[in-house]
Amino acid sequence: MTWSKNTGLMEDMENNFCRVFNDVCPSVVLVEQIGRIDYYCIGSVILSDDKNTFVLTQSKIADSTAKLLVRFYDGFKQSATVIFRKDNLCILMTDFYSKSKTVEFFKGLVDHSHVIAIAPASKTSVHNMPGFVTQKSLEACHSDNDNVLEGGENFFMLTMRYGDRSPNLESRLISGPVFNLDGQVVGIITGDIEYKFWPRRTNGEIIHQDIFVFYGVFFKVAMHVS
């Protein structure tokens, strides 16, 4: 099947993803552990002042002895230090870099929609990673009453074709911003979901073990930012 250049839905979506990618790249960085092979992940610029730029990234990349390097969208790199850590996220401080820009946070409710993440392709490059919000809230009810499980309303679920991990088995996308098609951050990725669906034949034989992994689709959990 092919799509018209003027009216093709697929091409329109690709153009939208490319536009968002170009707009938000200055607010995304790669964070690398110096001296350790393949220890790198994504990060984002959340604040800048006259002296420093502050980056949100994952805490597992920054153990107590780690020396960290932040690489900006144009290849410029400089050292960074951890100033705050909570759960699987942390904030780094590095010297002010004028060519970077801070992310813009979305104010509103997340709905089922197309989104985009900026994913590490290597420790020196990134690429756009389209996704889709499949569950706009992870709140759930007990089967015997209407009590909402605590905290679930603060997270949503999305799918995308990205499963790369560091040698410590942590996803390189943890702490990565999830952008809507206006270039605003609607959430921060906090982890993966192992979602297994094993289709079987009528005799019970498994056809293949995980239909989503089979097609290269991975489920991510993201934290709401509004």
PDB file of C-alpha atoms in Angstrom:
ATOM      1  CA  MET A   1       0.000   0.000   0.000  1.00  0.00           C
ATOM      2  CA  THR A   2       1.281   3.486  -0.856  1.00  0.00           C
ATOM      3  CA  TRP A   3       0.207   6.912   0.314  1.00  0.00           C
ATOM      4  CA  SER A   4      -0.147  10.136  -1.645  1.00  0.00           C
ATOM      5  CA  LYS A   5       2.515  12.747  -0.947  1.00  0.00           C
ATOM      6  CA  ASN A   6      -0.162  15.386  -0.477  1.00  0.00           C
ATOM      7  CA  THR A   7      -2.819  13.517   1.481  1.00  0.00           C
ATOM      8  CA  GLY A   8      -1.066  10.417   2.843  1.00  0.00           C
ATOM      9  CA  LEU A   9      -1.755   9.926   6.539  1.00  0.00           C
ATOM     10  CA  MET A  10       1.474   8.014   7.091  1.00  0.00           C
ATOM     11  CA  GLU A  11       3.591  10.745   5.545  1.00  0.00           C
ATOM     12  CA  ASP A  12       1.777  13.436   7.520  1.00  0.00           C
ATOM     13  CA  MET A  13       2.546  11.595  10.756  1.00  0.00           C
ATOM     14  CA  GLU A  14       6.194  11.134   9.792  1.00  0.00           C
ATOM     15  CA  ASN A  15       6.455  14.843   9.061  1.00  0.00           C
ATOM     16  CA  ASN A  16       4.916  15.631  12.447  1.00  0.00           C
ATOM     17  CA  PHE A  17       7.358  13.337  14.250  1.00  0.00           C
ATOM     18  CA  CYS A  18      10.320  14.885  12.414  1.00  0.00           C
ATOM     19  CA  ARG A  19       9.112  18.395  13.217  1.00  0.00           C
ATOM     20  CA  VAL A  20       8.781  17.605  16.920  1.00  0.00           C
ATOM     21  CA  PHE A  21      12.173  15.882  16.921  1.00  0.00           C
ATOM     22  CA  ASN A  22      13.886  18.958  15.472  1.00  0.00           C
ATOM     23  CA  ASP A  23      12.059  21.301  17.857  1.00  0.00           C
ATOM     24  CA  VAL A  24      12.816  19.425  21.085  1.00  0.00           C
ATOM     25  CA  CYS A  25      16.327  18.076  20.457  1.00  0.00           C
ATOM     26  CA  PRO A  26      18.015  21.087  22.133  1.00  0.00           C
ATOM     27  CA  SER A  27      16.244  20.111  25.372  1.00  0.00           C
ATOM     28  CA  VAL A  28      17.441  16.478  25.311  1.00  0.00           C
ATOM     29  CA  VAL A  29      20.886  15.179  26.299  1.00  0.00           C
ATOM     30  CA  LEU A  30      22.784  11.912  26.498  1.00  0.00           C
ATOM     31  CA  VAL A  31      24.287  11.014  29.882  1.00  0.00           C
ATOM     32  CA  GLU A  32      27.313   8.723  29.963  1.00  0.00           C
ATOM     33  CA  GLN A  33      29.418   7.111  32.668  1.00  0.00           C
ATOM     34  CA  ILE A  34      33.050   7.910  31.890  1.00  0.00           C
ATOM     35  CA  GLY A  35      35.255   4.833  31.626  1.00  0.00           C
ATOM     36  CA  ARG A  36      32.445   2.253  31.492  1.00  0.00           C
ATOM     37  CA  ILE A  37      31.465   0.635  28.221  1.00  0.00           C
ATOM     38  CA  ASP A  38      27.887   1.162  27.058  1.00  0.00           C
ATOM     39  CA  TYR A  39      26.690   2.885  30.244  1.00  0.00           C
ATOM     40  CA  TYR A  40      24.623   5.703  28.781  1.00  0.00           C
ATOM     41  CA  CYS A  41      21.013   6.847  28.800  1.00  0.00           C
ATOM     42  CA  ILE A  42      18.740   9.745  27.965  1.00  0.00           C
ATOM     43  CA  GLY A  43      18.227  12.945  29.947  1.00  0.00           C
ATOM     44  CA  SER A  44      16.469  16.292  29.585  1.00  0.00           C
ATOM     45  CA  VAL A  45      17.194  19.906  30.476  1.00  0.00           C
ATOM     46  CA  ILE A  46      14.683  20.967  33.127  1.00  0.00           C
ATOM     47  CA  LEU A  47      16.207  24.233  34.338  1.00  0.00           C
ATOM     48  CA  SER A  48      18.978  26.716  33.570  1.00  0.00           C
ATOM     49  CA  ASP A  49      20.307  29.795  35.323  1.00  0.00           C
ATOM     50  CA  ASP A  50      23.240  32.135  34.679  1.00  0.00           C
ATOM     51  CA  LYS A  51      25.797  29.605  35.882  1.00  0.00           C
ATOM     52  CA  ASN A  52      24.367  26.108  35.571  1.00  0.00           C
ATOM     53  CA  THR A  53      22.195  23.795  33.510  1.00  0.00           C
ATOM     54  CA  PHE A  54      20.198  21.119  35.335  1.00  0.00           C
ATOM     55  CA  VAL A  55      19.417  17.738  33.792  1.00  0.00           C
ATOM     56  CA  LEU A  56      16.889  15.079  34.795  1.00  0.00           C
ATOM     57  CA  THR A  57      18.136  11.535  34.206  1.00  0.00           C
ATOM     58  CA  GLN A  58      18.002   8.054  35.739  1.00  0.00           C
ATOM     59  CA  SER A  59      19.684   7.389  39.077  1.00  0.00           C
ATOM     60  CA  LYS A  60      21.085   3.971  38.107  1.00  0.00           C
ATOM     61  CA  ILE A  61      23.528   5.637  35.710  1.00  0.00           C
ATOM     62  CA  ALA A  62      24.978   7.646  38.597  1.00  0.00           C
ATOM     63  CA  ASP A  63      26.343   5.376  41.342  1.00  0.00           C
ATOM     64  CA  SER A  64      28.492   6.846  44.111  1.00  0.00           C
ATOM     65  CA  THR A  65      31.777   6.507  42.200  1.00  0.00           C
ATOM     66  CA  ALA A  66      30.530   7.382  38.728  1.00  0.00           C
ATOM     67  CA  LYS A  67      32.015  10.231  36.735  1.00  0.00           C
ATOM     68  CA  LEU A  68      29.372  11.552  34.380  1.00  0.00           C
ATOM     69  CA  LEU A  69      29.430  13.270  31.029  1.00  0.00           C
ATOM     70  CA  VAL A  70      26.525  15.170  29.480  1.00  0.00           C
ATOM     71  CA  ARG A  71      26.390  15.383  25.684  1.00  0.00           C
ATOM     72  CA  PHE A  72      24.123  18.018  24.154  1.00  0.00           C
ATOM     73  CA  TYR A  73      22.257  17.784  20.850  1.00  0.00           C
ATOM     74  CA  ASP A  74      25.055  19.451  18.874  1.00  0.00           C
ATOM     75  CA  GLY A  75      27.777  17.148  20.221  1.00  0.00           C
ATOM     76  CA  PHE A  76      29.109  19.532  22.869  1.00  0.00           C
ATOM     77  CA  LYS A  77      29.933  17.648  26.074  1.00  0.00           C
ATOM     78  CA  GLN A  78      30.939  18.482  29.618  1.00  0.00           C
ATOM     79  CA  SER A  79      31.093  16.854  33.062  1.00  0.00           C
ATOM     80  CA  ALA A  80      28.143  16.776  35.465  1.00  0.00           C
ATOM     81  CA  THR A  81      27.527  15.987  39.134  1.00  0.00           C
ATOM     82  CA  VAL A  82      24.521  14.564  40.992  1.00  0.00           C
ATOM     83  CA  ILE A  83      22.761  17.076  43.239  1.00  0.00           C
ATOM     84  CA  PHE A  84      19.501  15.230  43.987  1.00  0.00           C
ATOM     85  CA  ARG A  85      18.343  11.626  43.850  1.00  0.00           C
ATOM     86  CA  LYS A  86      14.982   9.979  44.457  1.00  0.00           C
ATOM     87  CA  ASP A  87      13.968   6.435  43.518  1.00  0.00           C
ATOM     88  CA  ASN A  88      15.043   5.794  39.911  1.00  0.00           C
ATOM     89  CA  LEU A  89      15.452   9.463  38.959  1.00  0.00           C
ATOM     90  CA  CYS A  90      18.112  12.048  39.733  1.00  0.00           C
ATOM     91  CA  ILE A  91      19.067  15.619  38.849  1.00  0.00           C
ATOM     92  CA  LEU A  92      22.495  16.524  37.511  1.00  0.00           C
ATOM     93  CA  MET A  93      24.175  19.908  37.528  1.00  0.00           C
ATOM     94  CA  THR A  94      26.550  20.968  34.785  1.00  0.00           C
ATOM     95  CA  ASP A  95      27.948  24.281  33.552  1.00  0.00           C
ATOM     96  CA  PHE A  96      25.482  26.574  31.813  1.00  0.00           C
ATOM     97  CA  TYR A  97      25.191  25.831  28.111  1.00  0.00           C
ATOM     98  CA  SER A  98      23.510  28.600  26.144  1.00  0.00           C
ATOM     99  CA  LYS A  99      22.535  26.486  23.129  1.00  0.00           C
ATOM    100  CA  SER A 100      20.391  24.108  25.158  1.00  0.00           C
ATOM    101  CA  LYS A 101      16.792  24.886  26.063  1.00  0.00           C
ATOM    102  CA  THR A 102      14.541  23.709  28.864  1.00  0.00           C
ATOM    103  CA  VAL A 103      11.640  21.377  28.213  1.00  0.00           C
ATOM    104  CA  GLU A 104       8.110  22.759  28.232  1.00  0.00           C
ATOM    105  CA  PHE A 105       5.719  20.806  30.449  1.00  0.00           C
ATOM    106  CA  PHE A 106       2.165  20.140  29.295  1.00  0.00           C
ATOM    107  CA  LYS A 107      -0.622  21.322  31.594  1.00  0.00           C
ATOM    108  CA  GLY A 108      -3.676  19.164  31.163  1.00  0.00           C
ATOM    109  CA  LEU A 109      -4.934  15.602  31.001  1.00  0.00           C
ATOM    110  CA  VAL A 110      -3.160  12.943  28.958  1.00  0.00           C
ATOM    111  CA  ASP A 111      -5.424  11.144  26.503  1.00  0.00           C
ATOM    112  CA  HIS A 112      -5.004   8.271  24.061  1.00  0.00           C
ATOM    113  CA  SER A 113      -2.780   9.909  21.477  1.00  0.00           C
ATOM    114  CA  HIS A 114       0.400   9.781  19.432  1.00  0.00           C
ATOM    115  CA  VAL A 115       3.534  10.783  21.314  1.00  0.00           C
ATOM    116  CA  ILE A 116       7.265  10.793  20.690  1.00  0.00           C
ATOM    117  CA  ALA A 117      10.356  10.066  22.770  1.00  0.00           C
ATOM    118  CA  ILE A 118      13.957  10.864  21.909  1.00  0.00           C
ATOM    119  CA  ALA A 119      15.844   7.577  22.227  1.00  0.00           C
ATOM    120  CA  PRO A 120      19.585   6.845  22.380  1.00  0.00           C
ATOM    121  CA  ALA A 121      20.869   5.233  19.194  1.00  0.00           C
ATOM    122  CA  SER A 122      24.410   5.180  20.612  1.00  0.00           C
ATOM    123  CA  LYS A 123      26.313   7.116  23.254  1.00  0.00           C
ATOM    124  CA  THR A 124      26.782   9.909  20.721  1.00  0.00           C
ATOM    125  CA  SER A 125      23.484   9.984  18.797  1.00  0.00           C
ATOM    126  CA  VAL A 126      19.709   9.870  19.238  1.00  0.00           C
ATOM    127  CA  HIS A 127      16.699   9.251  17.026  1.00  0.00           C
ATOM    128  CA  ASN A 128      12.981   9.932  17.225  1.00  0.00           C
ATOM    129  CA  MET A 129      10.864   7.125  18.646  1.00  0.00           C
ATOM    130  CA  PRO A 130       7.126   7.426  17.915  1.00  0.00           C
ATOM    131  CA  GLY A 131       4.736   5.898  20.413  1.00  0.00           C
ATOM    132  CA  PHE A 132       1.109   5.797  21.456  1.00  0.00           C
ATOM    133  CA  VAL A 133      -0.580   6.281  24.831  1.00  0.00           C
ATOM    134  CA  THR A 134      -2.534   3.054  25.372  1.00  0.00           C
ATOM    135  CA  GLN A 135      -3.660   3.665  28.965  1.00  0.00           C
ATOM    136  CA  LYS A 136      -4.101   7.263  30.085  1.00  0.00           C
ATOM    137  CA  SER A 137      -4.127   6.220  33.738  1.00  0.00           C
ATOM    138  CA  LEU A 138      -2.902   3.129  35.594  1.00  0.00           C
ATOM    139  CA  GLU A 139      -5.436   3.482  38.383  1.00  0.00           C
ATOM    140  CA  ALA A 140      -7.234   0.208  39.049  1.00  0.00           C
ATOM    141  CA  CYS A 141     -10.083  -0.980  41.245  1.00  0.00           C
ATOM    142  CA  HIS A 142     -10.235  -3.973  43.553  1.00  0.00           C
ATOM    143  CA  SER A 143     -12.662  -6.606  42.305  1.00  0.00           C
ATOM    144  CA  ASP A 144     -14.763  -6.412  45.485  1.00  0.00           C
ATOM    145  CA  ASN A 145     -15.100  -2.632  45.845  1.00  0.00           C
ATOM    146  CA  ASP A 146     -14.489   0.688  44.146  1.00  0.00           C
ATOM    147  CA  ASN A 147     -11.285   1.670  45.959  1.00  0.00           C
ATOM    148  CA  VAL A 148      -8.695   3.036  43.570  1.00  0.00           C
ATOM    149  CA  LEU A 149      -5.216   1.600  44.051  1.00  0.00           C
ATOM    150  CA  GLU A 150      -3.033   4.356  45.468  1.00  0.00           C
ATOM    151  CA  GLY A 151      -0.779   6.190  43.033  1.00  0.00           C
ATOM    152  CA  GLY A 152      -1.989   4.604  39.802  1.00  0.00           C
ATOM    153  CA  GLU A 153      -3.633   7.806  38.632  1.00  0.00           C
ATOM    154  CA  ASN A 154      -0.191   9.435  38.525  1.00  0.00           C
ATOM    155  CA  PHE A 155       1.050   7.173  35.729  1.00  0.00           C
ATOM    156  CA  PHE A 156       0.083   6.191  32.196  1.00  0.00           C
ATOM    157  CA  MET A 157       1.200   3.507  29.760  1.00  0.00           C
ATOM    158  CA  LEU A 158       2.519   3.845  26.221  1.00  0.00           C
ATOM    159  CA  THR A 159       3.930   1.577  23.536  1.00  0.00           C
ATOM    160  CA  MET A 160       6.925   2.075  21.282  1.00  0.00           C
ATOM    161  CA  ARG A 161       9.503   0.046  19.380  1.00  0.00           C
ATOM    162  CA  TYR A 162      12.423   0.573  21.729  1.00  0.00           C
ATOM    163  CA  GLY A 163      13.863  -1.953  24.165  1.00  0.00           C
ATOM    164  CA  ASP A 164      17.568  -1.093  24.454  1.00  0.00           C
ATOM    165  CA  ARG A 165      19.154  -1.502  27.895  1.00  0.00           C
ATOM    166  CA  SER A 166      22.447  -0.662  29.549  1.00  0.00           C
ATOM    167  CA  PRO A 167      24.667  -3.493  30.878  1.00  0.00           C
ATOM    168  CA  ASN A 168      22.945  -3.044  34.264  1.00  0.00           C
ATOM    169  CA  LEU A 169      19.713  -4.121  32.474  1.00  0.00           C
ATOM    170  CA  GLU A 170      18.076  -0.724  32.954  1.00  0.00           C
ATOM    171  CA  SER A 171      16.196   0.749  30.019  1.00  0.00           C
ATOM    172  CA  ARG A 172      18.082   3.633  28.426  1.00  0.00           C
ATOM    173  CA  LEU A 173      14.760   5.497  28.201  1.00  0.00           C
ATOM    174  CA  ILE A 174      14.090   5.690  31.955  1.00  0.00           C
ATOM    175  CA  SER A 175      13.797   9.397  32.847  1.00  0.00           C
ATOM    176  CA  GLY A 176      13.203  10.231  29.188  1.00  0.00           C
ATOM    177  CA  PRO A 177      10.569  12.866  28.397  1.00  0.00           C
ATOM    178  CA  VAL A 178       7.455  11.871  26.447  1.00  0.00           C
ATOM    179  CA  PHE A 179       6.430  14.668  24.075  1.00  0.00           C
ATOM    180  CA  ASN A 180       3.063  15.364  22.507  1.00  0.00           C
ATOM    181  CA  LEU A 181       2.921  16.575  18.913  1.00  0.00           C
ATOM    182  CA  ASP A 182       3.119  20.178  20.122  1.00  0.00           C
ATOM    183  CA  GLY A 183       6.559  19.470  21.590  1.00  0.00           C
ATOM    184  CA  GLN A 184       5.378  19.619  25.208  1.00  0.00           C
ATOM    185  CA  VAL A 185       6.346  17.018  27.813  1.00  0.00           C
ATOM    186  CA  VAL A 186       3.306  15.021  28.936  1.00  0.00           C
ATOM    187  CA  GLY A 187       5.222  12.504  31.056  1.00  0.00           C
ATOM    188  CA  ILE A 188       8.544  11.076  32.217  1.00  0.00           C
ATOM    189  CA  ILE A 189       9.307   7.403  31.534  1.00  0.00           C
ATOM    190  CA  THR A 190       9.882   5.510  34.789  1.00  0.00           C
ATOM    191  CA  GLY A 191      10.130   1.898  33.647  1.00  0.00           C
ATOM    192  CA  ASP A 192       9.073  -0.982  31.433  1.00  0.00           C
ATOM    193  CA  ILE A 193       6.133  -3.332  31.751  1.00  0.00           C
ATOM    194  CA  GLU A 194       6.597  -6.981  30.917  1.00  0.00           C
ATOM    195  CA  TYR A 195       3.310  -7.592  29.164  1.00  0.00           C
ATOM    196  CA  LYS A 196       2.925 -11.177  28.076  1.00  0.00           C
ATOM    197  CA  PHE A 197       0.275 -12.466  25.732  1.00  0.00           C
ATOM    198  CA  TRP A 198       0.856 -15.986  24.502  1.00  0.00           C
ATOM    199  CA  PRO A 199      -1.514 -16.954  21.673  1.00  0.00           C
ATOM    200  CA  ARG A 200      -2.298 -20.662  21.561  1.00  0.00           C
ATOM    201  CA  ARG A 201      -3.748 -23.075  19.060  1.00  0.00           C
ATOM    202  CA  THR A 202      -6.928 -24.963  19.892  1.00  0.00           C
ATOM    203  CA  ASN A 203      -4.824 -27.836  21.274  1.00  0.00           C
ATOM    204  CA  GLY A 204      -3.125 -25.481  23.750  1.00  0.00           C
ATOM    205  CA  GLU A 205       0.195 -25.280  21.894  1.00  0.00           C
ATOM    206  CA  ILE A 206       1.864 -21.858  22.154  1.00  0.00           C
ATOM    207  CA  ILE A 207       2.206 -20.239  18.724  1.00  0.00           C
ATOM    208  CA  HIS A 208       4.822 -17.778  19.956  1.00  0.00           C
ATOM    209  CA  GLN A 209       5.506 -16.486  23.425  1.00  0.00           C
ATOM    210  CA  ASP A 210       4.975 -12.750  23.336  1.00  0.00           C
ATOM    211  CA  ILE A 211       3.145 -11.161  20.439  1.00  0.00           C
ATOM    212  CA  PHE A 212       4.294  -7.656  21.361  1.00  0.00           C
ATOM    213  CA  VAL A 213       7.985  -8.539  21.640  1.00  0.00           C
ATOM    214  CA  PHE A 214       7.554 -10.625  18.489  1.00  0.00           C
ATOM    215  CA  TYR A 215       6.643  -7.428  16.639  1.00  0.00           C
ATOM    216  CA  GLY A 216       9.237  -5.346  18.502  1.00  0.00           C
ATOM    217  CA  VAL A 217       6.709  -3.397  20.580  1.00  0.00           C
ATOM    218  CA  PHE A 218       7.516  -2.568  24.208  1.00  0.00           C
ATOM    219  CA  PHE A 219       5.302  -1.190  26.957  1.00  0.00           C
ATOM    220  CA  LYS A 220       6.564   1.775  28.989  1.00  0.00           C
ATOM    221  CA  VAL A 221       5.245   3.376  32.167  1.00  0.00           C
ATOM    222  CA  ALA A 222       5.400   7.166  32.384  1.00  0.00           C
ATOM    223  CA  MET A 223       4.665   9.578  35.212  1.00  0.00           C
ATOM    224  CA  HIS A 224       2.254  12.440  34.620  1.00  0.00           C
ATOM    225  CA  VAL A 225       3.842  15.890  34.870  1.00  0.00           C
ATOM    226  CA  SER A 226       0.690  17.918  35.499  1.00  0.00           C
TER     227      SER A 226
END
